[in-house]
XYZ file of C-alpha atoms in Angstrom:
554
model
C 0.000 0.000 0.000
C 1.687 3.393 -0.994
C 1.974 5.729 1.818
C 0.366 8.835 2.363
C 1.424 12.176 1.237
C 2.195 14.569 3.407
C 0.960 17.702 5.302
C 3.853 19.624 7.073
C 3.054 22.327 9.654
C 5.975 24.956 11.206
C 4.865 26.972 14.378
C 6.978 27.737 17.511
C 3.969 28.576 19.416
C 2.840 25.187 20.531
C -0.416 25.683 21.131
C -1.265 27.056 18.131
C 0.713 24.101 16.650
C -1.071 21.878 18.240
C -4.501 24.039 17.160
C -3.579 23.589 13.537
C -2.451 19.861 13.631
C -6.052 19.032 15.180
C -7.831 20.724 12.840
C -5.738 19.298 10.039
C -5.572 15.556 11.016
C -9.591 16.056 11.594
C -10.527 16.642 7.948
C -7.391 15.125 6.177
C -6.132 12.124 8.137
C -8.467 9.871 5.708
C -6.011 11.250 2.518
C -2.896 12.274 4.035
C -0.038 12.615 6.862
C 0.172 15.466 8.691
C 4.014 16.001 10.425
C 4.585 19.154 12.697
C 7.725 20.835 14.639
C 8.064 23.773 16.432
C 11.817 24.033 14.849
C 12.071 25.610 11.265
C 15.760 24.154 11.163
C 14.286 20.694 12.771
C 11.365 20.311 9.775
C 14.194 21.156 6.709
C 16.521 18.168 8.307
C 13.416 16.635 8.771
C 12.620 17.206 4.721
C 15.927 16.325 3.950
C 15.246 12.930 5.168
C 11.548 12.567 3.751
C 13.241 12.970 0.207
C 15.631 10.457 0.285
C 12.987 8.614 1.821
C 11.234 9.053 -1.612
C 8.580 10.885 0.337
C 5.138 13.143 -1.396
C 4.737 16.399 0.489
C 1.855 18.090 -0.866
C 1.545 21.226 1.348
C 3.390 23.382 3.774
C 1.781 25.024 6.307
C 3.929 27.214 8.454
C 4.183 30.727 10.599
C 5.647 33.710 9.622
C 6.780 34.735 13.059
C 9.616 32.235 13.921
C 12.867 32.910 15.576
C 15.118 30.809 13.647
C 14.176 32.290 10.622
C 10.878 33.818 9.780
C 8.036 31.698 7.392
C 8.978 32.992 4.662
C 12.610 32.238 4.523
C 11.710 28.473 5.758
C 9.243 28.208 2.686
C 12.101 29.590 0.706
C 14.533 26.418 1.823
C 11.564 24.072 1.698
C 11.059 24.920 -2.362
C 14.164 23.935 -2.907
C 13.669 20.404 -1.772
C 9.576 19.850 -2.887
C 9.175 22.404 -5.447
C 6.092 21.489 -6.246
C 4.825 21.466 -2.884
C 1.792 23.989 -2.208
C 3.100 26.887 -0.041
C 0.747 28.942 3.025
C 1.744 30.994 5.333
C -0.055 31.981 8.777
C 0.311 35.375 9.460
C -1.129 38.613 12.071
C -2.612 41.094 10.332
C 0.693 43.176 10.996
C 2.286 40.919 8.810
C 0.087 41.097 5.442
C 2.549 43.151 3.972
C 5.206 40.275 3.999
C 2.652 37.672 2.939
C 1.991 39.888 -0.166
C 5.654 40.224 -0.692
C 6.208 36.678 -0.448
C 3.556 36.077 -3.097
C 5.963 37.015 -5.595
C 9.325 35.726 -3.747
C 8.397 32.270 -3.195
C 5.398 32.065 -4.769
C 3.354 31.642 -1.804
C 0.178 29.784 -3.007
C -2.073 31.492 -0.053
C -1.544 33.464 3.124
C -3.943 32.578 6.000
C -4.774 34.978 9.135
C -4.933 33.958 12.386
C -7.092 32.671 13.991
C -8.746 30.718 11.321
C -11.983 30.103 13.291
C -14.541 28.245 12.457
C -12.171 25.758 9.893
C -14.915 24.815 7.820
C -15.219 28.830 6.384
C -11.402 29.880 7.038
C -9.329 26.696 6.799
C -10.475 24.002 5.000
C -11.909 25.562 1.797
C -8.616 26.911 1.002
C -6.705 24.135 1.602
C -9.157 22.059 -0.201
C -8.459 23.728 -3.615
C -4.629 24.040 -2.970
C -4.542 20.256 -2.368
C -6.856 19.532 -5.337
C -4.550 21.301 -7.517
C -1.759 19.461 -5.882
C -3.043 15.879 -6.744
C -4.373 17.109 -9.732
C -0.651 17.916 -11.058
C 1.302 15.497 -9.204
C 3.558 12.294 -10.203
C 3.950 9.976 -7.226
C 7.855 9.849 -6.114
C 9.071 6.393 -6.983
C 9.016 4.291 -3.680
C 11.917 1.780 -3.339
C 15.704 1.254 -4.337
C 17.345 4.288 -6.520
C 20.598 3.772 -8.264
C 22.768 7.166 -8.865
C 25.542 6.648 -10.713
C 26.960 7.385 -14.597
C 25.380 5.441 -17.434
C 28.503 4.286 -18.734
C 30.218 2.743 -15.525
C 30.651 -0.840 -15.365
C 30.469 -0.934 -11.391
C 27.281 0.955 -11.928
C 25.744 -1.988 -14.502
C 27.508 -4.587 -11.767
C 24.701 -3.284 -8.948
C 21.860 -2.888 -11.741
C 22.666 -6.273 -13.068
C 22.599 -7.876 -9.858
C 19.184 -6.536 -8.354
C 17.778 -7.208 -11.735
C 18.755 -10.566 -11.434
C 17.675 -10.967 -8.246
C 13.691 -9.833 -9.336
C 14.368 -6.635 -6.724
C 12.778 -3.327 -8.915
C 14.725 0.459 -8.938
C 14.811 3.292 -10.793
C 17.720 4.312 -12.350
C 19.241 7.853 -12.355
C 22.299 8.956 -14.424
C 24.094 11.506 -12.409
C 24.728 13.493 -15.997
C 21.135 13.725 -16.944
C 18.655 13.505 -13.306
C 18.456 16.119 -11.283
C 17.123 14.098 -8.831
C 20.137 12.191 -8.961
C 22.395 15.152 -8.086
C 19.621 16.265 -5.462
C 20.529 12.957 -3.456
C 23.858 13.340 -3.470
C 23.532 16.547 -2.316
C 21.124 15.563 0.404
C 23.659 12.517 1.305
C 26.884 14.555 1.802
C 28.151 11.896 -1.769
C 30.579 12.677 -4.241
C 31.356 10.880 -7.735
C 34.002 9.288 -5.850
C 31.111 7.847 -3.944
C 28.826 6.580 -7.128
C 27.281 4.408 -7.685
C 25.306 5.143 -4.919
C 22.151 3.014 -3.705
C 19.109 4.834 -1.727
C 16.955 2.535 0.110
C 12.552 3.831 1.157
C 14.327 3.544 4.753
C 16.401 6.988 3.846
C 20.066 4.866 4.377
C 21.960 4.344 1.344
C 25.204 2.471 0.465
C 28.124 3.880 -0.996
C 30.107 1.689 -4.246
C 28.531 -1.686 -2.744
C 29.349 -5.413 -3.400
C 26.976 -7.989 -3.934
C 27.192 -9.022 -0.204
C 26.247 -5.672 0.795
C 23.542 -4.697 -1.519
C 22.194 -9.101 -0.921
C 22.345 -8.279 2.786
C 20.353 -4.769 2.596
C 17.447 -6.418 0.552
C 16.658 -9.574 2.378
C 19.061 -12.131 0.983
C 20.811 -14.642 3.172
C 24.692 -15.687 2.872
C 24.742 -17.715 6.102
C 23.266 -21.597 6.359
C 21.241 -22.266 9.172
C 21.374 -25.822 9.845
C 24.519 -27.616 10.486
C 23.710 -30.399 8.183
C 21.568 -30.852 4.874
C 20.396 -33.802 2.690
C 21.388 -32.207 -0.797
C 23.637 -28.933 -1.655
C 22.872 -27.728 -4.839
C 25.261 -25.318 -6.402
C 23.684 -22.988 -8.725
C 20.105 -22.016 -9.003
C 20.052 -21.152 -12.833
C 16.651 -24.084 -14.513
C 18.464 -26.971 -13.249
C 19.318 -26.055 -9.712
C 16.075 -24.644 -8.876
C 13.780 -27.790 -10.443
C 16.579 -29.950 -8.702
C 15.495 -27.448 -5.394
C 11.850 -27.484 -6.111
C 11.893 -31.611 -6.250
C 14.243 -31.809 -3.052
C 11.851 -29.786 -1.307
C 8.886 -31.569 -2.599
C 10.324 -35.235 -1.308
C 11.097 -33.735 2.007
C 14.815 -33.778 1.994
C 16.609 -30.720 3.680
C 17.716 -29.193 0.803
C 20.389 -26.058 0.610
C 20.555 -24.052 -2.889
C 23.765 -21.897 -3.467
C 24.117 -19.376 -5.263
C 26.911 -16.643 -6.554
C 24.743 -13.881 -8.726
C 21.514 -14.361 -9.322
C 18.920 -17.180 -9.707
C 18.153 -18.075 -12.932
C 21.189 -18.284 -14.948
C 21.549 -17.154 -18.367
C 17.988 -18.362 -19.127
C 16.809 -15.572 -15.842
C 18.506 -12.849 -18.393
C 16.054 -13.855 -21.235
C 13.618 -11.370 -22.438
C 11.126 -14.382 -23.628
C 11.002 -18.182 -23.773
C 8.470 -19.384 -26.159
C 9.125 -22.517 -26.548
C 8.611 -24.163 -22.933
C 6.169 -26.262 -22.120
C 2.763 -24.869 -20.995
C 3.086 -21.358 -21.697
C 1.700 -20.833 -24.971
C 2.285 -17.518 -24.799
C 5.765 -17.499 -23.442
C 7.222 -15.775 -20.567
C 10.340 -14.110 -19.434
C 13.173 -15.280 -17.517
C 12.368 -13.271 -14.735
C 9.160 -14.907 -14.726
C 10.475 -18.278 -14.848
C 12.890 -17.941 -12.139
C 10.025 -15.876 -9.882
C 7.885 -18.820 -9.924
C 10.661 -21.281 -9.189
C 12.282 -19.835 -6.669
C 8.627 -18.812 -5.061
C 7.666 -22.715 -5.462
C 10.887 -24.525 -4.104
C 10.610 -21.991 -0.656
C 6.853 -23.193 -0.552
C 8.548 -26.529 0.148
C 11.112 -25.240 2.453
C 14.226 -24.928 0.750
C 17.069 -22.715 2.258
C 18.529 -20.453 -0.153
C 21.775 -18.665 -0.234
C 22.899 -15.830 -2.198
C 25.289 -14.271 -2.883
C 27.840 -16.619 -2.135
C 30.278 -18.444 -3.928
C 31.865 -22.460 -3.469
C 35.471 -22.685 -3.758
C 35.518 -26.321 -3.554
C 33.885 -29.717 -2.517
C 35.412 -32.510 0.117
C 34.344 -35.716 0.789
C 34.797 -36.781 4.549
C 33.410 -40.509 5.317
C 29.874 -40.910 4.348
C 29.125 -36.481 4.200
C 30.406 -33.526 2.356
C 32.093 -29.969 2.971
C 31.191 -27.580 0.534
C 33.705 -24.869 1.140
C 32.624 -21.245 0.636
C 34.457 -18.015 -0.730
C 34.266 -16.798 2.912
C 36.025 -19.512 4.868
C 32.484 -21.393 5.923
C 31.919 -25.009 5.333
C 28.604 -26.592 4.931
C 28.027 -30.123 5.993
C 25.627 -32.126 3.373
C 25.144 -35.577 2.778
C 24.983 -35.427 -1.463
C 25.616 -32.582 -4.169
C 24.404 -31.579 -6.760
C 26.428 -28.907 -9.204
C 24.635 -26.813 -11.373
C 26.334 -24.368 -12.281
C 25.785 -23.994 -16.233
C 27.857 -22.046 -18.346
C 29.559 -18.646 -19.188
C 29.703 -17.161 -22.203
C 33.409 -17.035 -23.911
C 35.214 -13.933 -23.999
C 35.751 -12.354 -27.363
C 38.831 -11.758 -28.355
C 38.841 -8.394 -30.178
C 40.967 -4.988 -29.511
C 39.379 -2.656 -27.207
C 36.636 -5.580 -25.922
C 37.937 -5.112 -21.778
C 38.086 -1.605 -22.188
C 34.660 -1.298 -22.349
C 32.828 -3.834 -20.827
C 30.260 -2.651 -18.926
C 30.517 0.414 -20.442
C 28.793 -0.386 -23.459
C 30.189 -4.252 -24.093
C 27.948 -6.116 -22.138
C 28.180 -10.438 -21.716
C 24.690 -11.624 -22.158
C 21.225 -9.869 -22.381
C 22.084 -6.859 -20.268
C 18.137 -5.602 -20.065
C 19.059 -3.125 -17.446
C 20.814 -1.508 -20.203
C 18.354 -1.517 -23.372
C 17.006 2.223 -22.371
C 20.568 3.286 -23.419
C 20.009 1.807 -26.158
C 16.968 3.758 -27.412
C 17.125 5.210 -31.318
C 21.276 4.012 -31.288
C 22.621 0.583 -33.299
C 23.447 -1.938 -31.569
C 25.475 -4.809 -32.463
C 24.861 -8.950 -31.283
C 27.702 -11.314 -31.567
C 25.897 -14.861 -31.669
C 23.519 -17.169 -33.237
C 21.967 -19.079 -30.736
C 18.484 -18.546 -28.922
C 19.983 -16.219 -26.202
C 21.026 -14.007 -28.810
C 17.840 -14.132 -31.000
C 16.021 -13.861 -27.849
C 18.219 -10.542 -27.124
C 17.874 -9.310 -30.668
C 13.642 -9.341 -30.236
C 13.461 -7.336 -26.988
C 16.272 -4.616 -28.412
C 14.204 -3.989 -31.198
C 11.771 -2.366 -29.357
C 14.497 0.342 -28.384
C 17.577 0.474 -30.817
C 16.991 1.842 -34.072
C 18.721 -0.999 -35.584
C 19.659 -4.503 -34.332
C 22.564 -6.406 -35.978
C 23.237 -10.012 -35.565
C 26.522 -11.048 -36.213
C 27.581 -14.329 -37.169
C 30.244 -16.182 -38.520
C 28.073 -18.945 -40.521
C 25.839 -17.892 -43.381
C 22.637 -17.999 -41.461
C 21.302 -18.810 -38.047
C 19.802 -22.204 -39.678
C 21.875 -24.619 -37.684
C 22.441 -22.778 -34.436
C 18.745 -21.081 -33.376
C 15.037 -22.133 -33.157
C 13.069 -22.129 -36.296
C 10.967 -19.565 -34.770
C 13.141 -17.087 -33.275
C 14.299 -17.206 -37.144
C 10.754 -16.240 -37.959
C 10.554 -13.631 -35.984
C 14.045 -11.977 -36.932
C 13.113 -12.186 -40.448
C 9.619 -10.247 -39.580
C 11.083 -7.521 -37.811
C 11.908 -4.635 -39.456
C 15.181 -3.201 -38.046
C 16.658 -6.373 -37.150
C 19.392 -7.578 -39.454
C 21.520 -10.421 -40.006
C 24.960 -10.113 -40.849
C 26.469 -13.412 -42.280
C 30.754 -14.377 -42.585
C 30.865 -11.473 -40.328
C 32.960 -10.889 -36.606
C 33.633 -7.854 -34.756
C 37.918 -7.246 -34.847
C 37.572 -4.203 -32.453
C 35.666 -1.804 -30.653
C 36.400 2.153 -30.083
C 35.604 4.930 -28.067
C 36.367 7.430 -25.874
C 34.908 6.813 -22.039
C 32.624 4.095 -23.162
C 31.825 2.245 -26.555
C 31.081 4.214 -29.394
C 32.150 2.158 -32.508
C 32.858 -1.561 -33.638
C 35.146 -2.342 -36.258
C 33.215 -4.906 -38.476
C 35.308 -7.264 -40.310
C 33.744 -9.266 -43.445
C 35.344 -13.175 -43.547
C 34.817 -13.456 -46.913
C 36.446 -10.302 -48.567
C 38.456 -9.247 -45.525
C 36.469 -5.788 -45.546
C 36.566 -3.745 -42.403
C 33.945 -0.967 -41.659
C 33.953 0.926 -38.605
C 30.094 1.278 -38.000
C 28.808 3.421 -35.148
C 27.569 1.171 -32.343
C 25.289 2.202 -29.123
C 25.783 -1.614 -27.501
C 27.549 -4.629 -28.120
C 26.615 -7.398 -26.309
C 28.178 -10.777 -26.533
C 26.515 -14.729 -26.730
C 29.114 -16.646 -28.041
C 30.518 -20.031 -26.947
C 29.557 -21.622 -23.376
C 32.286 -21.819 -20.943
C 31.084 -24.553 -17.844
C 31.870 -22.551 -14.408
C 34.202 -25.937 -12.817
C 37.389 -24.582 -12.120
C 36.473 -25.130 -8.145
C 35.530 -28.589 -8.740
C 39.680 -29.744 -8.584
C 40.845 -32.905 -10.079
C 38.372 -35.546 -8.043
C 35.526 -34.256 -10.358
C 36.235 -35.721 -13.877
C 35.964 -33.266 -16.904
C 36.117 -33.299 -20.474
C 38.486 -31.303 -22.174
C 36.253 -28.489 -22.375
C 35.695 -28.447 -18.893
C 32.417 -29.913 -18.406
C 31.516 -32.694 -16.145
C 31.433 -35.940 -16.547
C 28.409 -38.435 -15.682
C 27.133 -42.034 -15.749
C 28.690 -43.978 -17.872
C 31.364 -41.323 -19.483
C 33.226 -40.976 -16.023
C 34.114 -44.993 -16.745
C 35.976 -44.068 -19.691
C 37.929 -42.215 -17.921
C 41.848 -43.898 -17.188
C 41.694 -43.295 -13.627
C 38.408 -44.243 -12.862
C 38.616 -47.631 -11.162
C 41.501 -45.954 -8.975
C 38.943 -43.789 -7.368
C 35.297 -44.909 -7.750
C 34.902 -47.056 -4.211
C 31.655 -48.644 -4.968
C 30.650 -51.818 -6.154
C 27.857 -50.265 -8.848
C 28.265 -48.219 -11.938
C 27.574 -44.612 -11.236
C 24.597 -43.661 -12.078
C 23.028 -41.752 -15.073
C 23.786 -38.156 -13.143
C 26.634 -39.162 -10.939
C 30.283 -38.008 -11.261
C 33.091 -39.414 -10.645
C 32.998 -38.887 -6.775
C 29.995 -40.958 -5.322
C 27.600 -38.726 -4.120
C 28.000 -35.746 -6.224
C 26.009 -35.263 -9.559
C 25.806 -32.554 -11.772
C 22.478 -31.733 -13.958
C 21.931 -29.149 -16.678
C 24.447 -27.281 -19.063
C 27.763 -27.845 -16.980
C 27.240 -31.400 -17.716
C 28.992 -32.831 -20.618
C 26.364 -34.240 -23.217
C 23.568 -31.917 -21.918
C 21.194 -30.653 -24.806
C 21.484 -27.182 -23.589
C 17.982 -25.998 -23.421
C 15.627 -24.986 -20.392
C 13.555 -28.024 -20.458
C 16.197 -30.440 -20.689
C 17.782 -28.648 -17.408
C 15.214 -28.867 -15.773
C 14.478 -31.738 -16.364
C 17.780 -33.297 -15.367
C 17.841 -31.276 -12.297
C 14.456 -33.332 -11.199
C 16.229 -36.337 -12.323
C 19.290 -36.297 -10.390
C 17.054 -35.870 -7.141
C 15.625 -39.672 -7.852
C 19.624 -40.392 -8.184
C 19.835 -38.411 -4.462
C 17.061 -40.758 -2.998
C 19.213 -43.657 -4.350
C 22.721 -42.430 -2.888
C 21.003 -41.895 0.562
C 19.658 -44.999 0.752
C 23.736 -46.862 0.863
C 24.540 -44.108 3.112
């Protein structure tokens, strides 16, 4: 429920504050707030804080006659901070003169004598029409997280790309272009050393933030609870969470871990249209809303962020080991941790990224895109995916690609809907060889395979979907991997020369297991995995059945 706006009243004389307040809260308390001090100095602090708050105040009421500083010079400051505010000031008859005056100085809306006896002739008719107006004229103040910072700063796209990712809404404010942006920093005592900068509706606000920081200010929990657990899953992109949601489900204690943002790359996708029962589609956000919502119905414990540095097996239990030192006792794992797209390897790429280059969909980012080109390296869904939502704010959309069409890399109807859209363009035998600019991404050198052409085109974006990197480095050598660095399973870890020296157990492992018993691995970091959201999650809801079996030797 949105919170009131507010009716702010200034008079030293307390009884007639109090007078004024009564009569007030008795005809408006249904609509609005009504805050009073005796203290002109005490109610602009007091403003001060109701703006970073993100706080409405629709009308000042205050005294002419203060010793501070008079009404008028208090409705002066007060403009300065709610402008649009409505503006009366109580005054003696001896004091017309400077009500009159202040008409024209602050643009006092009304001057009101005292006393104002009976309300219902003197008091409320005028405020009625001054608060009217008010509404009438008024855009609510955006209630929850801002972001300050500069547009093209990639620490800035580091906190909009992880509260994105973690379903939390802001607004955005680019310290070149928002007043209101400069206003807060003003109000906070913050410099651009400072930025970026994130106010929360409680008026506090963190300065540069990590991850942990901003994950601990909006609810998220790095810390297990429970000394022991069932299954560990590592990685909540589609296969972690259906492996979380079916853990949950069968009643096994069940920990999910993870280091960014639920959802994985398929969380960053602007539409999914080919998964099963949503005819329409939905978003990745969606997705990921709904699965994370469902497996805490069932009592899942979820951490985030936090990041596993490795995995130990100690007699019949694990120790996942975490970034921070902790270890977390669990009887079975399962690693999920899907893939990261490959670095391209062009001049200029790392001095830009996040400023412009951006790995993967980077929605926080497509309303700097609006009426500029921007440029897609990839062919697969992600990209296509990418390529449909930017059209609605580039003025062109390129897709480049090495191949000569998208034929054996993307969904026949992502294809469809590329060809059907007007400023979205393919460009075959192509690949970006650099990118230029001065503080942030401003052109791509575009390099033809066939004739060896290069065109420096003018580029607004460049975002990047190209190969899939499995995140295993932490696994160590007692996880088997292929040379690509994706797990092993079933019967591909017996292949494997030094199998027999370290599988322990009398049966084969099974379909999901890796090379250490007890620890599987489901979805895109698997080797063999079809790399699609219904296959993950479906193998994440297998390899709990392969859980159930595991326990049962144990």
């Amino acid at each position: 429920m949105a919170k009131q706006p507010i009716i702010f009243t200034v008079d030293d004389d307390e009884q007639v504050l109090a007078a004024i307040r009564r009569d007030i809260r008795q005809q408006y308390r249904a609509d609005y707030r009504v805050m009073s001090t005796t203290s002109a100095k005490e109610a602009l602090e007091a403003l001060k804080e109701l703006k970073q708050m993100g706080e409405d105040v629709a009308l000042f009421l205050s005294d002419q006659r203060m010793p501070e500083m008079s009404g008028v010079e208090f409705l002066e400051q007060a403009r300065k901070l709610y402008p649009t505010a409505k503006r009366v000031l109580l005054t003696a008859y001896s004091d017309i003169e400077a009500a009159i005056k202040a008409i024209n100085d602050v643009q006092l809306d009304y001057y009101l004598n005292k006393p104002w006896d009976p309300p219902e002739e003197k008091l409320y008719p005028t405020l009625n029409d001054l608060l009217d107006e008010w509404q009438i004229n008024h855009i609510p103040a955006f209630r929850g997280i801002r972001i300050v910072g500069y547009q093209y700063s990639p620490k800035s796209h580091a906190v909009k790309d992880f509260l994105s990712g973690n379903l939390i809404p802001y607004q955005w404010l680019d310290v070149m272009n928002e007043p209101e942006a400069k206003e807060l920093l003003e109000l906070a005592e913050l410099t651009d050393q400072h930025l970026p900068a994130v106010f929360f509706e409680d008026g506090s606000h963190l300065k540069s933030p990590s991850s942990v920081e901003l994950g601990g200010k909006i609810g998220l929990s790095s810390k297990a609870a429970e000394k022991m657990y069932d299954v560990t899953i590592i990685g909540a992109g589609p296969a972690g969470m259906a492996a979380a949601v079916y853990g949950g489900s069968e009643g096994l204690k069940t920990l999910l871990i993870e280091k960014h943002a639920p959802g994985g790359q398929a969380g960053t996708s602007s539409r999914i249209e080919n998964y099963l029962g949503f005819p329409k589609g939905l978003s990745g956000a969606d997705l990921t809303q709904r699965a994370i919502t469902q497996a805490k119905r069932f009592g899942i414990e979820f951490l985030s962020p936090q990041s596993v540095v490795g995995v130990e097996t100690q007699d019949n239990y694990k120790k996942v080991i975490l970034e921070n030192g902790e270890q977390i006792h669990t009887k079975a794992v399962i690693i999920t941790t899907g893939v990261q797209y490959r670095k391209l390897e062009a001049d200029g790429i790392d001095n830009y990224t996040g400023a412009g280059i951006y790995y993967g969909a980077a929605t926080t980012e497509a309303h700097a895109c609006r009426d500029k080109d921007v440029y897609i390296v990839g062919g697969g869904n992600s990209a296509g995916q990418a390529a449909m939502y930017l059209s609605n704010f580039a003025k062109n959309v390129y897709i480049v690609i090495r191949k000569p069409d998208l034929s054996s890399s993307m969904s026949q109807y992502l294809i469809d809907q590329l060809a059907g859209t007007e400023n979205v363009s393919i460009v075959p035998h192509s690949a970006i060889e650099a990118a230029h600019g001065e503080t942030h991404l401003e052109c791509v050198s575009l390099k033809n395979l066939e004739t060896e052409k290069v065109e420096k085109k003018p580029a607004g974006a460049l975002l990047i979907f190209i190969g899939a990197r499995p995140y295993t480095s932490w696994t160590g050598d007692s996880i088997f991997k292929n040379e690509r660095g994706f797990i092993l399973t079933g019967r591909d870890v017996q292949k494997e020369e030094e199998f027999k020296k370290q599988w322990k157990r009398t049966r084969e492992p099974f379909l999901l297991e890796t090379s250490t018993p007890g620890i599987f691995a489901a979805g895109d970091v698997r080797a063999g995995a079809m790399n699609r959201v219904a296959s993950a999650v479906g193998e994440g809801a297998m390899a709990i059945k392969f859980v159930h079996e595991y326990l049962g030797e144990v």
